[in-house]
XYZ file of C-alpha atoms in Angstrom:
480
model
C 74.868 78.606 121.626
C 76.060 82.149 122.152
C 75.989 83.349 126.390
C 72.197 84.873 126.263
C 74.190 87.257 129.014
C 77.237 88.256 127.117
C 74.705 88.770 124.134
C 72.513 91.501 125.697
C 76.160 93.485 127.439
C 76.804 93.979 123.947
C 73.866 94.800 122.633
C 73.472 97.218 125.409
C 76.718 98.937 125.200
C 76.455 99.593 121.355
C 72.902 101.029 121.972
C 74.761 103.026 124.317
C 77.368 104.012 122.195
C 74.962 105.079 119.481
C 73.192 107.656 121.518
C 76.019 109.420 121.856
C 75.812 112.653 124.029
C 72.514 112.718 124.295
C 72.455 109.732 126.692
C 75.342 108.606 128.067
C 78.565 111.706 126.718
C 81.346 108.939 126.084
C 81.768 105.540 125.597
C 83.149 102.980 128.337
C 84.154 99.644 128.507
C 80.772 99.333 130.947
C 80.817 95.358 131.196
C 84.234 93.717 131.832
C 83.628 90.626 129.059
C 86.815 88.589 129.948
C 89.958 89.387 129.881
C 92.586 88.120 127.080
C 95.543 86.381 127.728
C 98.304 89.093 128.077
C 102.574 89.264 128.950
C 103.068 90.498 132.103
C 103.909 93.852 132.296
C 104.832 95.658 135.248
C 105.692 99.218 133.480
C 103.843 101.983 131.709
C 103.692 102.390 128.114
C 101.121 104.549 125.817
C 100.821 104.863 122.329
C 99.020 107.865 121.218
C 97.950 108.076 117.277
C 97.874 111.165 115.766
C 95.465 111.044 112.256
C 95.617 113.623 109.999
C 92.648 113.298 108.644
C 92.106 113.838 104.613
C 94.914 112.605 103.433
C 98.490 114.733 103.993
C 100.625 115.562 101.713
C 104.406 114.182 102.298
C 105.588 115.650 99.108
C 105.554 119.071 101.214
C 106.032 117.746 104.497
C 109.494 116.473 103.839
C 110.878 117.834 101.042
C 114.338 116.196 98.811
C 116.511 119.387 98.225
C 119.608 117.865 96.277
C 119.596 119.170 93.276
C 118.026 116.605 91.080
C 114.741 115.826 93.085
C 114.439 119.412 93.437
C 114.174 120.340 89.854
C 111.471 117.763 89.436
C 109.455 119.353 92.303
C 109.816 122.533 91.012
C 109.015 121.411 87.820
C 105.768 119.961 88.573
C 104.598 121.736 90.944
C 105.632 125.110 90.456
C 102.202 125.443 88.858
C 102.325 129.247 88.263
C 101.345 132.475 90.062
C 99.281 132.234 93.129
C 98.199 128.785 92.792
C 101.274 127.452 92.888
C 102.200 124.719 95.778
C 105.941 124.504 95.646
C 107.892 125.480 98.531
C 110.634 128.218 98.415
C 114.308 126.792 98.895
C 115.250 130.291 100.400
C 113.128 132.949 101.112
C 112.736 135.760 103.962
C 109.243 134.489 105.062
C 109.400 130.812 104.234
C 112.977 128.992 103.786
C 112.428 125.058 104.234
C 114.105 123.915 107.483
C 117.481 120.931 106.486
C 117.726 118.226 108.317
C 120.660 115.742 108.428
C 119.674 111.872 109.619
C 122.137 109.739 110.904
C 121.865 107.194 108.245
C 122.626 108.982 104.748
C 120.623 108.155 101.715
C 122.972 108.618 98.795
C 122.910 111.667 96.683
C 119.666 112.906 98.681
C 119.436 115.595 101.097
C 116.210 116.538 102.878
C 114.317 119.327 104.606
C 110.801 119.869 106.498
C 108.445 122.073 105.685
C 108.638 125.927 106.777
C 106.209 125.590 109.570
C 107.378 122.485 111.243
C 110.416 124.234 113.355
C 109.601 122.354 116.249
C 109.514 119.139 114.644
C 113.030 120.015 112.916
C 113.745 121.239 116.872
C 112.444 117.123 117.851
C 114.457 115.688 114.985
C 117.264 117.045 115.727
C 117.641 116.183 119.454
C 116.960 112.384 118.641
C 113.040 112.425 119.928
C 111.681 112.367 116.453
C 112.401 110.394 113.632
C 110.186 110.030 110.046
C 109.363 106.236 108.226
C 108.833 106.907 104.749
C 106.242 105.308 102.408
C 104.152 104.147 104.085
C 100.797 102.327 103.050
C 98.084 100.311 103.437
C 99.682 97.028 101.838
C 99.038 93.069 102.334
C 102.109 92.190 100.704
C 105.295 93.541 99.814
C 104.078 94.665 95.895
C 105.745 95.779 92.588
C 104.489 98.365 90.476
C 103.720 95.443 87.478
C 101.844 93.619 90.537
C 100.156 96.710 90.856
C 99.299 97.607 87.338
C 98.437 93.410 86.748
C 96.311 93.183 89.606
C 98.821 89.731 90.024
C 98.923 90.025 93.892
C 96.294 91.067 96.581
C 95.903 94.751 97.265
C 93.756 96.376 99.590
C 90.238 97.253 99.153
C 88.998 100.478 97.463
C 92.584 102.205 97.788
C 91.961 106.396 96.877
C 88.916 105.820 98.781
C 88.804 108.350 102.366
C 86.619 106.561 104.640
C 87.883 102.378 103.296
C 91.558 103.836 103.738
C 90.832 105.520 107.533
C 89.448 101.838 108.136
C 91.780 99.622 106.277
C 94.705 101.770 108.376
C 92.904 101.085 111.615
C 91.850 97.960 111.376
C 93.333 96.310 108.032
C 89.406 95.766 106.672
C 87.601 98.385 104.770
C 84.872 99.594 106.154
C 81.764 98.172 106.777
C 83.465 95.019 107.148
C 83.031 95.020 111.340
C 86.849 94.211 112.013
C 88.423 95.484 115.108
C 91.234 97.810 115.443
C 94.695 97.179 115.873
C 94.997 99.672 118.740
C 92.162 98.059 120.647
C 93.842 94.378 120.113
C 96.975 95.592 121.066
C 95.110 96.317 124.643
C 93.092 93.354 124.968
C 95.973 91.175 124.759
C 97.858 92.890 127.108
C 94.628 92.985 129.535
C 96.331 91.323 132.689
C 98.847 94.644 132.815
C 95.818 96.432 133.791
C 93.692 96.794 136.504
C 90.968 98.623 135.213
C 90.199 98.148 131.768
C 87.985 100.669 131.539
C 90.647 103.566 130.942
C 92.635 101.138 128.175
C 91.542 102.479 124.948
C 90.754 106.639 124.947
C 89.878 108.894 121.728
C 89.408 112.819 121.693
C 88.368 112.451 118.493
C 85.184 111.364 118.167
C 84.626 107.194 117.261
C 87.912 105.587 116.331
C 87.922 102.368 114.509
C 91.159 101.958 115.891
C 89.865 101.290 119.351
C 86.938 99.289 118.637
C 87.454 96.300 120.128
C 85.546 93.026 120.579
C 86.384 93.043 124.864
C 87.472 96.757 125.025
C 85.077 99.881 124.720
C 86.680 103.028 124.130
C 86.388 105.800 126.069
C 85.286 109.112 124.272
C 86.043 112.449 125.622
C 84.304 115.612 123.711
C 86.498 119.077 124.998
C 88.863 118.576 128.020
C 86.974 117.091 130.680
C 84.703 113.703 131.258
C 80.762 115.521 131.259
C 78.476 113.354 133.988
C 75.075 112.073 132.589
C 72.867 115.361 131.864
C 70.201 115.417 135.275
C 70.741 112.906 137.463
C 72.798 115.758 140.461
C 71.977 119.203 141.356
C 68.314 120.506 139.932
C 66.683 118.624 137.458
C 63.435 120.836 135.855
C 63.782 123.409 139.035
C 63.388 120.882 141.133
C 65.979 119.288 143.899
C 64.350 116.179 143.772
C 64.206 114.903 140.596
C 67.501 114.598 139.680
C 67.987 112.314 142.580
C 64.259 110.492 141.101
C 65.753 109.878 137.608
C 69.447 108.611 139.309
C 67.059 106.106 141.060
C 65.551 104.910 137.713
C 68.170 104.686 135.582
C 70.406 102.935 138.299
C 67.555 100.890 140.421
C 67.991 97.063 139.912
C 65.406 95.487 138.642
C 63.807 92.095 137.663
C 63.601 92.414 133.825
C 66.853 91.071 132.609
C 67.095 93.769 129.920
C 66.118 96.381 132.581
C 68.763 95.220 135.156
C 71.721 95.352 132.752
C 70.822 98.869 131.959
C 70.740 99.926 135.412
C 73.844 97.617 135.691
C 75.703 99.591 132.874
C 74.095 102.778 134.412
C 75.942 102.499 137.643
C 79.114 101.594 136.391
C 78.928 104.720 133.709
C 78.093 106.971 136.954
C 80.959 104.943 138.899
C 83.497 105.046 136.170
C 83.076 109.260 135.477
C 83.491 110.159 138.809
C 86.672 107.975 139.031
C 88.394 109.149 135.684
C 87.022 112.776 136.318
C 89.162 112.955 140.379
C 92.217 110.761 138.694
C 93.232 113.395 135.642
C 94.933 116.058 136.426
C 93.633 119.032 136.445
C 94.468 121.653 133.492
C 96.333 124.392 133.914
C 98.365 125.490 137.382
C 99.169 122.748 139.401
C 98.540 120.019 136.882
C 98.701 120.009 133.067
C 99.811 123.367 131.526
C 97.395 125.128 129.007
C 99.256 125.068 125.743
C 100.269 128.121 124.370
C 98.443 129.714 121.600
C 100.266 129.042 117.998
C 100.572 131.125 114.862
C 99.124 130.514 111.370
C 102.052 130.909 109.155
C 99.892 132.379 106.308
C 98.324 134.764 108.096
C 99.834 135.572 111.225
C 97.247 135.402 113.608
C 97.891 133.317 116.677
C 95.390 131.499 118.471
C 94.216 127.925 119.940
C 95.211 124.672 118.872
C 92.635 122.215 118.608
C 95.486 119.527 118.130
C 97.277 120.467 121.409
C 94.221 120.782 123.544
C 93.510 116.973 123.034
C 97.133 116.390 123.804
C 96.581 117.903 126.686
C 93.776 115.684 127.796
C 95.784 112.939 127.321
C 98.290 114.062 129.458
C 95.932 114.748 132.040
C 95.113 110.959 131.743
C 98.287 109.742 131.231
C 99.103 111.790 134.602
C 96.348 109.758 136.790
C 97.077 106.134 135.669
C 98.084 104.646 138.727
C 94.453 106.205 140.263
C 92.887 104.699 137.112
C 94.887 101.188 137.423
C 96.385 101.244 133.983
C 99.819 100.176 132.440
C 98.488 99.744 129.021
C 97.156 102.474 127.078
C 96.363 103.808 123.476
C 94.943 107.150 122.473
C 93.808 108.725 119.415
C 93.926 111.809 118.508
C 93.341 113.664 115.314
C 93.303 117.283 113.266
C 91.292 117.268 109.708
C 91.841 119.564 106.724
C 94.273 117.663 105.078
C 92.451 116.556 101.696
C 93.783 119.867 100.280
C 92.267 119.578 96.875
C 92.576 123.535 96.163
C 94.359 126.158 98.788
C 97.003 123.581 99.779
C 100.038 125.629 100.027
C 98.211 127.981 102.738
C 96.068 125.501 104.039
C 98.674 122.845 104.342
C 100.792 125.248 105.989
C 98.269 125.855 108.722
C 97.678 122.336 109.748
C 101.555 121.774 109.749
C 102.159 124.498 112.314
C 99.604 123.196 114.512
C 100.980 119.791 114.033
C 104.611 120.812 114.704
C 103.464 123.133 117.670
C 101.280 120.120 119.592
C 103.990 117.714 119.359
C 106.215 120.269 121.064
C 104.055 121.242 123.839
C 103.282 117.382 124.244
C 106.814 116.222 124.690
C 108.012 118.925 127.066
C 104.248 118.280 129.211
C 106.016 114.658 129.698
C 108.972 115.774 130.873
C 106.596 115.991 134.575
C 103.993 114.469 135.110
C 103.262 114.162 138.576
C 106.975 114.434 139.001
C 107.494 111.724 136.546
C 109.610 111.782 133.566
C 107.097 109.830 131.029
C 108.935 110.796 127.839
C 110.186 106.897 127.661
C 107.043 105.854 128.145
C 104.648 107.374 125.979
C 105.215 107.008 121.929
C 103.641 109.146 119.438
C 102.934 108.252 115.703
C 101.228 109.611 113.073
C 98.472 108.358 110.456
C 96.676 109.367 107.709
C 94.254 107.989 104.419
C 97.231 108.320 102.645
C 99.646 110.316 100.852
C 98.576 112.831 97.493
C 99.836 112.899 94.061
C 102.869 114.226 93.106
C 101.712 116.407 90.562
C 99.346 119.525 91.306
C 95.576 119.772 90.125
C 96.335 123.329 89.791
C 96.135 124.637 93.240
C 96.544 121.559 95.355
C 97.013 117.671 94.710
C 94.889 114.521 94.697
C 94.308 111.175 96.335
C 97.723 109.042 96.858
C 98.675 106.220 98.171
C 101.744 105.962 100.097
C 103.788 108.789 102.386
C 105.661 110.022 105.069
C 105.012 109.357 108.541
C 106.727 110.726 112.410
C 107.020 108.521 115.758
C 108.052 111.065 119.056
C 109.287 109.922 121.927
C 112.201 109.285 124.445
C 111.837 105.595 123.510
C 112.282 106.410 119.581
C 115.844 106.180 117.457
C 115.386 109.538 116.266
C 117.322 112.070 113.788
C 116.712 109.318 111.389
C 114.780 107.990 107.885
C 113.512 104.531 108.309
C 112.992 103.376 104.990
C 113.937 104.384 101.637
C 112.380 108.101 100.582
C 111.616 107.606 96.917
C 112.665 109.554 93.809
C 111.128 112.611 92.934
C 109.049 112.933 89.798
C 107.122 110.510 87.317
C 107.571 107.665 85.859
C 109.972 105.912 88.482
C 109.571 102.295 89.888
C 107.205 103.633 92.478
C 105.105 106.257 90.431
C 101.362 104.190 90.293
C 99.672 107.258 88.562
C 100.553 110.701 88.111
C 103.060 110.583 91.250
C 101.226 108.699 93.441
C 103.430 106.704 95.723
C 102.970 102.507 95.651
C 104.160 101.799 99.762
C 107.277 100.417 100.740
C 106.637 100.117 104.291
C 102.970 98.375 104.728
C 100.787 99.744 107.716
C 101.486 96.367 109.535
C 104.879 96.268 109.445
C 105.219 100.283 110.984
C 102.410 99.252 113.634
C 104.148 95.798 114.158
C 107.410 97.968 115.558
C 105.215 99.908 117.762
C 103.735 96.608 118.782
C 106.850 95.428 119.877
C 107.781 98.211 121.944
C 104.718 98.105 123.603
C 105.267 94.675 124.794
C 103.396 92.121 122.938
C 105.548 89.121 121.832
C 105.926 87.845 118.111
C 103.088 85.516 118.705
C 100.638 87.824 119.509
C 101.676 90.543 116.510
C 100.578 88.083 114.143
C 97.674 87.654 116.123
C 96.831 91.276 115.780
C 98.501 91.741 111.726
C 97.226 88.629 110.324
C 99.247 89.772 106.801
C 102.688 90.616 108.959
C 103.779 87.169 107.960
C 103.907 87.933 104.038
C 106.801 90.362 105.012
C 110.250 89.396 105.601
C 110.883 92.141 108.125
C 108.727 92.592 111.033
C 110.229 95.206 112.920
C 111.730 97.972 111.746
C 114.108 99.521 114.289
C 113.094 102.679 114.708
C 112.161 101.984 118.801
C 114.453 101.313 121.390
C 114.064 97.960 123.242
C 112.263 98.122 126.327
């Protein structure tokens, strides 16, 4: 029989979590249910997840320029007049930006896209490096496998939402699996003190943190709001805040009634504690990210992408106040199932991309008079890639693509993985382009995994389908 106690913590946490801002403005890890068996760890490490949400496009985010591949992408999707999406080789306004890895593909030479300079800037000093094709897979796959159905494939692949899951938690959705993220941190519970602070999103719900032992914290702008009424005047009056604190928080002798007031408390407790750790933004604590420019029109002005960095910084800045040497954040920027309008709108999202990462990596560089670089990794996700051909102003839903891990810890200036051939047709082409993986979800997460401590054991404890792959990790972090 289930622990009647445990049961209702739950249940009262999700109803929490449901309401949303309108009763409780994030979501905490409120009730401490156990704590997993974890490796000692005695150092800092973060991994923060950047999703780009809809589905990016790797066929312009790192372009093949030898001569070959880049006849077939101009061929296909050089579409004609102002719709089309291919990328000028050389031009005034928009020349793509060469990169050289350390490890040489043969016969292939590469560039980012125009509006990633400060990516190209990351590359190019070693703190960036890209993994190519990669997918949602649960076993290494041929393109006859594919086209037979002869192997198992992952659930409704094309499909937005099931791929955002499947990514995040290796189940499509609606299935109620946890994600990988929030594993990762409940096995390595012991390293923490608090595990309140262990899983954070600026980005609204993450599957990737929902966890079975961990709640996720979720913080809307760039601070941690207080419940609405319960300090200062409630109605006009002086009192009644300090009336509704008392009934929300009061203990009482319904069981149902005390854990609210339980979870109530340790809400109130847990706000004030995160909200006096972070650092504070701007002067004196986390700089205020400059505003970027949109390449297409040449406007400058926030970045949505960079102000969430930000608050992670912030956070990452008080975790010794917040007693936590185990953390994963996600963060996210949407726009990317570019349909129609890609070329422009792709452009856009790239900037801000390229311009977050930038401000993010320097912010490390000092954070409370730390150097955190080593300790914080960055990665990207996404549904998945796009076709390789063009609809006629943009392209459709793929399957595998490109992907970027930042940080002082990473092997950068380098392609992990083998960046397929350009065109139709090829071993790799499932349907007009579209890209079958070479690199499975598990297997790029796996490597972050590693890095962030947790031993072979408990990876395939987290990626039940790493064991149908030969290689586990695959190199692109420096050891500990």
């Amino acid at each position: 029989m289930s622990n009647p106690t445990q049961s209702r913590r739950r249940f009262l946490g999700n109803l929490l979590a449901m309401a949303g801002s309108t009763t409780v403005p994030f979501t905490l890890n409120l009730a401490a249910m156990g704590t997993a068996a974890a490796a000692d760890a005695t150092d800092y490490k973060a991994l923060v997840c950047v999703f780009l949400t809809g589905g990016n496009d790797s066929f312009n985010t790192l372009l093949t320029t030898d001569p070959e591949s880049w006849k077939e992408y101009s061929r296909l999707r050089a579409t004609g007049g102002s719709t089309s999406i291919a990328l000028a080789q050389s031009s005034a306004s928009a020349s793509l930006l060469p990169i050289t890895p350390n490890t040489a593909q043969a016969g292939r030479s590469f560039a980012f896209n125009p509006s990633m300079t400060h990516m190209r800037d990351l590359f190019n000093t070693g703190a960036l490096a890209v993994v190519a094709n990669v997918g949602t897979l649960i076993q290494p796959t041929t393109k006859a496998q594919y086209q037979n159905r002869s192997v198992s494939l992952p659930a409704k692949l094309f499909s937005h939402n099931d791929q955002q899951t499947v990514w995040q938690t290796n189940k499509p959705e609606g299935s109620n699996g946890s994600g990988w993220g929030a594993r990762m941190v409940e096995l390595m519970a012991s390293a923490n003190s608090s595990s309140s602070f262990a899983a954070v999103s600026t980005y609204g719900n993450s599957t990737l943190l929902g966890g079975k032992t961990i709640r996720q914290i979720q913080i809307a702008g760039t601070s941690i709001p207080a419940i609405n009424g319960i300090s200062g005047t409630l109605f006009g009056s002086t009192t009644a805040s300090g009336t509704l604190r008392n009934i929300i928080t009061s203990d009482r002798s319904d069981l149902l009634e005390k854990e609210h007031a339980a979870i109530a408390r340790t809400g109130i407790s847990t706000q004030s504690t995160a909200t006096s750790a972070m650092l504070p933004k701007g002067a004196g604590g986390v700089a205020d990210p400059s505003w970027y420019v949109n390449p297409t029109t040449g406007v400058a002005g926030v970045n949505p992408l960079a102000v969430q960095l930000q608050t992670v910084a912030r956070m990452i800045g008080g975790r010794n106040a917040l007693g936590v040497k185990r953390q994963v954040f996600y963060v996210g920027i949407s726009g990317f199932d570019t349909h129609d309008n890609q070329r422009a709108d792709q452009a856009n999202l790239l900037a801000q991309l390229s311009h977050a990462l930038n401000y993010f990596y320097v912010m490390l560089y000092s954070l409370n008079g730390a150097n955190m670089q080593k300790q914080v990794t960055l990665f990207t996700a996404s549904d998945f890639g796009r076709t390789f051909t063009s609809n006629g102003d943009g392209t459709d839903h793929g399957w595998g693509a490109h992907h970027f891990v930042m940080g002082g810890a990473v092997k950068g200036k380098n392609i992990y993985g083998t960046v397929p051939a350009a065109g139709l047709g090829h071993n790799l082409d499932v349907g007009s382009g579209a890209l079958l993986p070479t690199i499975s979800v598990d297997q790029y997460a796996a490597t972050l995994g590693t890095w962030f401590g947790l031993s072979a054991t408990q990876i395939a404890d987290v990626f039940p389908n790493i064991g149908n792959f030969s290689t586990r990790n695959l190199g692109f972090m420096n050891a500990a």
